[in-house]
Each structure stands twice: as structure tokens, then as C-alpha cells.
Amino acid sequence: LSMSGNLQKLSGALLLPYHLGRITTYTALAMLLASVLNLAFLFLPIRSLVIAPLLMTAALIFLINAFPDLKKYFMWLDVLNVRTPYHWISNAFQVLSQKRSLISQYLIGILLGFMPCGLVVSALMAASTASSVWSAGFAMAAFGAGTIPALVMMAFFGQSLKMKFPKTMQRVTQGMMVWSAIWLFLMAGANLM
């Protein structure tokens, strides 16, 4: 099977080790980014002037994911399209997917946590602005845990729901992304006050 086929089966299955692996990667990345941001601007009064643009950029990424046509107005966001070495991840994935152990599922989750995704990047940017490293880690762990039900439901019911209610499913997804963007814009505004 291809990597995408295996990935779809993994993400939808109730594979707790896989999901814990993803959450581990997300949490570690958020804590790393938060520590760099907090160390760089710990004693400087301009910290909020750095955090607000990060939150606004994260909000824009959510909006562009909700409405892809907006991308033409924010072409500079392509610079943030973080690329990971896909070939390396694909090879490691193929090796790990041959094994059926809990450890290999956990390692696959850690590995695939590095795959670029606009929503994950925006959540990481938002989490990295937390006042402490632990808060950033908790925020990203909560984000990762919050994705589990959606991934499981999409695997089991996603195709049938998309085929049966295509417009409704699209609107629900867009609504959730817009809500996240609004929340991030509000957080950015609060940081500037």
C-alpha cells in the first residue's frame, strides 16, 4: 500500500499509540518554539509586538484553509509553508508500517507529526505565544487530543457524510476554521492592549 493509503487507515483507526505519537511531536514542537520565543523576548517590552503578528498570521492560515481563494491575497504566506523531507519520512513510514507493534504505531505517530499541515502550523504558532513553555505544551497537547475524534469520525463516516451532505460538511469545517481565526485575532488584539 502507498503511504497515503496506510496513513488514511492509521489516522482513522482507534490506534491510541499513533495518536499519542502525533501529540508527542506537536507538544515537543510547541514547547521548543515557546522556549525560543520566551527566551528571546523575556525581558523586552516588545514581546507583545512579536506575539500579536504571530497570532494574526496563525488566524490568516486558518482563514485560508477555510477559504482557499483567499490565498491569492496573502501570497507571502507561502514562505511559511514548511516543508519536511517527504522522501525520508516516506521511507521511515514504510519500514515502520510493516510492524504491528504498539511501539511502531507510536513511532509512526511521532514521525507523521512532522508532516506539514496548515492547521498544525497555525496551532503551533498560536501555542508558541503562551506565557510559559508548559502552557504551550499543554495547549498543543489539547489541540492534538481534540483532533482524535475528528480523525476517527472522518475515517469511519467521512466519505459517506461528504457524499451525502457535501455542502453541509464543507460549511461545518469552514465554520470551525473561521471560529478559530476569530479567536486568534481576538487574542492578538488582547496582547496589543
PDB file of C-alpha atoms in Angstrom:
ATOM      1  CA  LEU A   1       0.000   0.000   0.000  1.00  0.00           C
ATOM      2  CA  SER A   2       1.056   3.582  -0.561  1.00  0.00           C
ATOM      3  CA  MET A   3       1.946   5.928   2.263  1.00  0.00           C
ATOM      4  CA  SER A   4      -1.290   7.880   1.811  1.00  0.00           C
ATOM      5  CA  GLY A   5      -3.380   4.692   1.928  1.00  0.00           C
ATOM      6  CA  ASN A   6      -1.667   3.493   5.079  1.00  0.00           C
ATOM      7  CA  LEU A   7      -1.890   6.971   6.583  1.00  0.00           C
ATOM      8  CA  GLN A   8      -5.631   7.112   5.984  1.00  0.00           C
ATOM      9  CA  LYS A   9      -6.116   3.731   7.671  1.00  0.00           C
ATOM     10  CA  LEU A  10      -3.908   4.721  10.598  1.00  0.00           C
ATOM     11  CA  SER A  11      -5.442   8.132  11.236  1.00  0.00           C
ATOM     12  CA  GLY A  12      -8.940   6.758  11.314  1.00  0.00           C
ATOM     13  CA  ALA A  13      -8.354   3.686  13.355  1.00  0.00           C
ATOM     14  CA  LEU A  14      -8.651   3.769  17.097  1.00  0.00           C
ATOM     15  CA  LEU A  15      -4.884   3.471  17.397  1.00  0.00           C
ATOM     16  CA  LEU A  16      -4.143   5.259  20.628  1.00  0.00           C
ATOM     17  CA  PRO A  17      -0.333   4.839  20.306  1.00  0.00           C
ATOM     18  CA  TYR A  18      -0.425   6.505  16.866  1.00  0.00           C
ATOM     19  CA  HIS A  19      -2.395   9.466  18.196  1.00  0.00           C
ATOM     20  CA  LEU A  20      -0.151   9.721  21.270  1.00  0.00           C
ATOM     21  CA  GLY A  21       2.837   9.841  18.927  1.00  0.00           C
ATOM     22  CA  ARG A  22       1.335  12.752  16.974  1.00  0.00           C
ATOM     23  CA  ILE A  23       0.546  14.575  20.207  1.00  0.00           C
ATOM     24  CA  THR A  24       4.112  13.980  21.435  1.00  0.00           C
ATOM     25  CA  THR A  25       5.536  15.650  18.314  1.00  0.00           C
ATOM     26  CA  TYR A  26       3.072  18.556  18.457  1.00  0.00           C
ATOM     27  CA  THR A  27       3.753  19.144  22.156  1.00  0.00           C
ATOM     28  CA  ALA A  28       7.544  18.990  21.784  1.00  0.00           C
ATOM     29  CA  LEU A  29       7.489  21.420  18.841  1.00  0.00           C
ATOM     30  CA  ALA A  30       5.249  23.882  20.736  1.00  0.00           C
ATOM     31  CA  MET A  31       7.488  23.759  23.809  1.00  0.00           C
ATOM     32  CA  LEU A  32      10.590  24.289  21.675  1.00  0.00           C
ATOM     33  CA  LEU A  33       9.078  27.271  19.836  1.00  0.00           C
ATOM     34  CA  ALA A  34       7.731  28.784  23.067  1.00  0.00           C
ATOM     35  CA  SER A  35      11.083  28.489  24.803  1.00  0.00           C
ATOM     36  CA  VAL A  36      12.860  30.206  21.898  1.00  0.00           C
ATOM     37  CA  LEU A  37      10.250  32.984  21.796  1.00  0.00           C
ATOM     38  CA  ASN A  38      10.203  33.440  25.572  1.00  0.00           C
ATOM     39  CA  LEU A  39      13.988  33.457  25.874  1.00  0.00           C
ATOM     40  CA  ALA A  40      14.423  35.886  23.001  1.00  0.00           C
ATOM     41  CA  PHE A  41      11.869  38.386  24.313  1.00  0.00           C
ATOM     42  CA  LEU A  42      11.710  37.603  28.028  1.00  0.00           C
ATOM     43  CA  PHE A  43      12.837  40.991  29.297  1.00  0.00           C
ATOM     44  CA  LEU A  44      11.924  43.109  26.292  1.00  0.00           C
ATOM     45  CA  PRO A  45       8.787  45.260  26.228  1.00  0.00           C
ATOM     46  CA  ILE A  46       8.264  44.390  22.561  1.00  0.00           C
ATOM     47  CA  ARG A  47       7.207  40.798  23.330  1.00  0.00           C
ATOM     48  CA  SER A  48       3.543  41.614  22.634  1.00  0.00           C
ATOM     49  CA  LEU A  49       4.555  43.241  19.338  1.00  0.00           C
ATOM     50  CA  VAL A  50       6.047  39.897  18.298  1.00  0.00           C
ATOM     51  CA  ILE A  51       3.245  37.710  19.662  1.00  0.00           C
ATOM     52  CA  ALA A  52       0.373  39.672  18.053  1.00  0.00           C
ATOM     53  CA  PRO A  53       1.656  39.234  14.461  1.00  0.00           C
ATOM     54  CA  LEU A  54       2.262  35.515  15.107  1.00  0.00           C
ATOM     55  CA  LEU A  55      -1.325  35.102  16.306  1.00  0.00           C
ATOM     56  CA  MET A  56      -2.662  37.105  13.351  1.00  0.00           C
ATOM     57  CA  THR A  57      -0.617  35.018  10.912  1.00  0.00           C
ATOM     58  CA  ALA A  58      -1.976  31.833  12.503  1.00  0.00           C
ATOM     59  CA  ALA A  59      -5.500  33.252  12.141  1.00  0.00           C
ATOM     60  CA  LEU A  60      -4.864  34.007   8.456  1.00  0.00           C
ATOM     61  CA  ILE A  61      -3.696  30.424   7.890  1.00  0.00           C
ATOM     62  CA  PHE A  62      -6.978  29.175   9.383  1.00  0.00           C
ATOM     63  CA  LEU A  63      -8.957  31.535   7.124  1.00  0.00           C
ATOM     64  CA  ILE A  64      -7.024  30.451   4.027  1.00  0.00           C
ATOM     65  CA  ASN A  65      -7.665  26.804   4.902  1.00  0.00           C
ATOM     66  CA  ALA A  66     -11.361  27.639   5.203  1.00  0.00           C
ATOM     67  CA  PHE A  67     -11.444  29.715   2.000  1.00  0.00           C
ATOM     68  CA  PRO A  68      -8.569  28.703  -0.341  1.00  0.00           C
ATOM     69  CA  ASP A  69      -9.395  31.526  -2.789  1.00  0.00           C
ATOM     70  CA  LEU A  70      -8.039  33.998  -0.216  1.00  0.00           C
ATOM     71  CA  LYS A  71      -4.535  32.630  -0.792  1.00  0.00           C
ATOM     72  CA  LYS A  72      -4.053  34.914  -3.800  1.00  0.00           C
ATOM     73  CA  TYR A  73      -4.310  37.927  -1.455  1.00  0.00           C
ATOM     74  CA  PHE A  74      -1.780  36.538   1.016  1.00  0.00           C
ATOM     75  CA  MET A  75       0.872  35.025  -1.240  1.00  0.00           C
ATOM     76  CA  TRP A  76       3.572  35.859   1.325  1.00  0.00           C
ATOM     77  CA  LEU A  77       2.180  33.047   3.491  1.00  0.00           C
ATOM     78  CA  ASP A  78       3.725  30.544   1.053  1.00  0.00           C
ATOM     79  CA  VAL A  79       7.025  31.309   2.777  1.00  0.00           C
ATOM     80  CA  LEU A  80       5.542  29.706   5.918  1.00  0.00           C
ATOM     81  CA  ASN A  81       4.654  26.534   4.026  1.00  0.00           C
ATOM     82  CA  VAL A  82       7.158  24.495   5.983  1.00  0.00           C
ATOM     83  CA  ARG A  83       8.462  21.553   4.002  1.00  0.00           C
ATOM     84  CA  THR A  84       9.679  18.393   5.626  1.00  0.00           C
ATOM     85  CA  PRO A  85      11.848  15.844   3.829  1.00  0.00           C
ATOM     86  CA  TYR A  86       8.919  13.867   2.434  1.00  0.00           C
ATOM     87  CA  HIS A  87      11.119  11.133   0.955  1.00  0.00           C
ATOM     88  CA  TRP A  88      12.831  10.470   4.294  1.00  0.00           C
ATOM     89  CA  ILE A  89       9.501  10.357   6.156  1.00  0.00           C
ATOM     90  CA  SER A  90       8.000   8.106   3.485  1.00  0.00           C
ATOM     91  CA  ASN A  91      10.885   5.609   3.720  1.00  0.00           C
ATOM     92  CA  ALA A  92      10.771   5.524   7.517  1.00  0.00           C
ATOM     93  CA  PHE A  93       6.978   5.146   7.361  1.00  0.00           C
ATOM     94  CA  GLN A  94       7.259   2.145   5.014  1.00  0.00           C
ATOM     95  CA  VAL A  95       9.670   0.408   7.397  1.00  0.00           C
ATOM     96  CA  LEU A  96       7.577   1.103  10.500  1.00  0.00           C
ATOM     97  CA  SER A  97       4.253   0.188   8.881  1.00  0.00           C
ATOM     98  CA  GLN A  98       5.499  -3.368   8.256  1.00  0.00           C
ATOM     99  CA  LYS A  99       5.480  -3.925  12.015  1.00  0.00           C
ATOM    100  CA  ARG A 100       2.270  -4.202  14.003  1.00  0.00           C
ATOM    101  CA  SER A 101       3.582  -3.414  17.461  1.00  0.00           C
ATOM    102  CA  LEU A 102       2.353  -0.620  19.712  1.00  0.00           C
ATOM    103  CA  ILE A 103       5.822   0.932  19.676  1.00  0.00           C
ATOM    104  CA  SER A 104       5.895   1.074  15.871  1.00  0.00           C
ATOM    105  CA  GLN A 105       2.437   2.724  15.879  1.00  0.00           C
ATOM    106  CA  TYR A 106       3.697   5.290  18.402  1.00  0.00           C
ATOM    107  CA  LEU A 107       6.829   5.942  16.304  1.00  0.00           C
ATOM    108  CA  ILE A 108       4.675   6.358  13.180  1.00  0.00           C
ATOM    109  CA  GLY A 109       2.641   8.956  15.065  1.00  0.00           C
ATOM    110  CA  ILE A 110       5.809  10.812  16.090  1.00  0.00           C
ATOM    111  CA  LEU A 111       7.096  10.685  12.515  1.00  0.00           C
ATOM    112  CA  LEU A 112       3.864  11.833  10.889  1.00  0.00           C
ATOM    113  CA  GLY A 113       3.551  14.643  13.415  1.00  0.00           C
ATOM    114  CA  PHE A 114       6.261  16.360  11.335  1.00  0.00           C
ATOM    115  CA  MET A 115       4.203  16.281   8.120  1.00  0.00           C
ATOM    116  CA  PRO A 116       3.368  19.866   7.132  1.00  0.00           C
ATOM    117  CA  CYS A 117      -0.234  20.901   7.627  1.00  0.00           C
ATOM    118  CA  GLY A 118      -1.549  24.457   7.671  1.00  0.00           C
ATOM    119  CA  LEU A 119      -3.760  23.843  10.671  1.00  0.00           C
ATOM    120  CA  VAL A 120      -0.966  22.300  12.703  1.00  0.00           C
ATOM    121  CA  VAL A 121       1.408  25.129  11.764  1.00  0.00           C
ATOM    122  CA  SER A 122      -1.145  27.749  12.826  1.00  0.00           C
ATOM    123  CA  ALA A 123      -1.882  25.896  16.080  1.00  0.00           C
ATOM    124  CA  LEU A 124       1.880  25.708  16.758  1.00  0.00           C
ATOM    125  CA  MET A 125       2.262  29.427  16.142  1.00  0.00           C
ATOM    126  CA  ALA A 126      -0.597  30.204  18.499  1.00  0.00           C
ATOM    127  CA  ALA A 127       0.646  27.790  21.190  1.00  0.00           C
ATOM    128  CA  SER A 128       4.189  29.165  21.000  1.00  0.00           C
ATOM    129  CA  THR A 129       2.931  32.560  22.169  1.00  0.00           C
ATOM    130  CA  ALA A 130       1.874  31.155  25.549  1.00  0.00           C
ATOM    131  CA  SER A 131       3.400  32.780  28.607  1.00  0.00           C
ATOM    132  CA  SER A 132       5.226  29.606  29.645  1.00  0.00           C
ATOM    133  CA  VAL A 133       6.716  26.558  27.963  1.00  0.00           C
ATOM    134  CA  TRP A 134       4.362  24.295  29.926  1.00  0.00           C
ATOM    135  CA  SER A 135       1.304  26.278  28.814  1.00  0.00           C
ATOM    136  CA  ALA A 136       2.453  25.990  25.196  1.00  0.00           C
ATOM    137  CA  GLY A 137       2.919  22.238  25.548  1.00  0.00           C
ATOM    138  CA  PHE A 138      -0.476  21.838  27.201  1.00  0.00           C
ATOM    139  CA  ALA A 139      -2.171  23.934  24.500  1.00  0.00           C
ATOM    140  CA  MET A 140      -0.684  21.829  21.710  1.00  0.00           C
ATOM    141  CA  ALA A 141      -1.434  18.569  23.522  1.00  0.00           C
ATOM    142  CA  ALA A 142      -5.056  19.728  23.843  1.00  0.00           C
ATOM    143  CA  PHE A 143      -5.098  20.582  20.122  1.00  0.00           C
ATOM    144  CA  GLY A 144      -3.734  17.124  19.261  1.00  0.00           C
ATOM    145  CA  ALA A 145      -6.241  15.387  21.558  1.00  0.00           C
ATOM    146  CA  GLY A 146      -9.029  17.447  20.008  1.00  0.00           C
ATOM    147  CA  THR A 147      -8.159  16.122  16.560  1.00  0.00           C
ATOM    148  CA  ILE A 148      -8.600  12.463  17.560  1.00  0.00           C
ATOM    149  CA  PRO A 149     -12.432  12.350  17.414  1.00  0.00           C
ATOM    150  CA  ALA A 150     -12.454  14.176  14.072  1.00  0.00           C
ATOM    151  CA  LEU A 151      -9.878  11.814  12.547  1.00  0.00           C
ATOM    152  CA  VAL A 152     -11.712   8.745  13.801  1.00  0.00           C
ATOM    153  CA  MET A 153     -15.100  10.011  12.601  1.00  0.00           C
ATOM    154  CA  MET A 154     -13.736  11.035   9.215  1.00  0.00           C
ATOM    155  CA  ALA A 155     -12.224   7.596   8.705  1.00  0.00           C
ATOM    156  CA  PHE A 156     -15.423   5.767   9.576  1.00  0.00           C
ATOM    157  CA  PHE A 157     -18.085   8.164   8.318  1.00  0.00           C
ATOM    158  CA  GLY A 158     -16.230  10.858   6.393  1.00  0.00           C
ATOM    159  CA  GLN A 159     -16.717   9.631   2.866  1.00  0.00           C
ATOM    160  CA  SER A 160     -20.377   8.743   3.328  1.00  0.00           C
ATOM    161  CA  LEU A 161     -21.094  12.071   5.069  1.00  0.00           C
ATOM    162  CA  LYS A 162     -19.205  14.009   2.405  1.00  0.00           C
ATOM    163  CA  MET A 163     -21.136  12.223  -0.337  1.00  0.00           C
ATOM    164  CA  LYS A 164     -24.497  12.543   1.407  1.00  0.00           C
ATOM    165  CA  PHE A 165     -24.102  16.115   2.743  1.00  0.00           C
ATOM    166  CA  PRO A 166     -21.216  17.704   0.795  1.00  0.00           C
ATOM    167  CA  LYS A 167     -22.221  21.346   1.302  1.00  0.00           C
ATOM    168  CA  THR A 168     -23.113  20.872   4.969  1.00  0.00           C
ATOM    169  CA  MET A 169     -19.808  19.169   5.774  1.00  0.00           C
ATOM    170  CA  GLN A 170     -17.892  21.889   3.932  1.00  0.00           C
ATOM    171  CA  ARG A 171     -19.769  24.619   5.826  1.00  0.00           C
ATOM    172  CA  VAL A 172     -19.192  22.934   9.209  1.00  0.00           C
ATOM    173  CA  THR A 173     -15.462  22.646   8.510  1.00  0.00           C
ATOM    174  CA  GLN A 174     -15.260  26.241   7.303  1.00  0.00           C
ATOM    175  CA  GLY A 175     -17.213  27.441  10.335  1.00  0.00           C
ATOM    176  CA  MET A 176     -14.821  25.752  12.753  1.00  0.00           C
ATOM    177  CA  MET A 177     -11.807  27.259  10.984  1.00  0.00           C
ATOM    178  CA  VAL A 178     -13.368  30.731  10.917  1.00  0.00           C
ATOM    179  CA  TRP A 179     -14.159  30.471  14.633  1.00  0.00           C
ATOM    180  CA  SER A 180     -10.530  29.537  15.328  1.00  0.00           C
ATOM    181  CA  ALA A 181      -9.346  32.503  13.230  1.00  0.00           C
ATOM    182  CA  ILE A 182     -11.639  34.926  15.076  1.00  0.00           C
ATOM    183  CA  TRP A 183     -10.416  33.623  18.424  1.00  0.00           C
ATOM    184  CA  LEU A 184      -6.769  34.088  17.361  1.00  0.00           C
ATOM    185  CA  PHE A 185      -7.463  37.645  16.118  1.00  0.00           C
ATOM    186  CA  LEU A 186      -9.068  38.435  19.489  1.00  0.00           C
ATOM    187  CA  MET A 187      -6.031  37.022  21.317  1.00  0.00           C
ATOM    188  CA  ALA A 188      -3.758  39.165  19.131  1.00  0.00           C
ATOM    189  CA  GLY A 189      -5.790  42.257  19.958  1.00  0.00           C
ATOM    190  CA  ALA A 190      -5.686  41.466  23.673  1.00  0.00           C
ATOM    191  CA  ASN A 191      -1.890  41.177  23.510  1.00  0.00           C
ATOM    192  CA  LEU A 192      -1.610  44.646  21.988  1.00  0.00           C
ATOM    193  CA  MET A 193      -3.714  46.278  24.705  1.00  0.00           C
TER     194      MET A 193
END
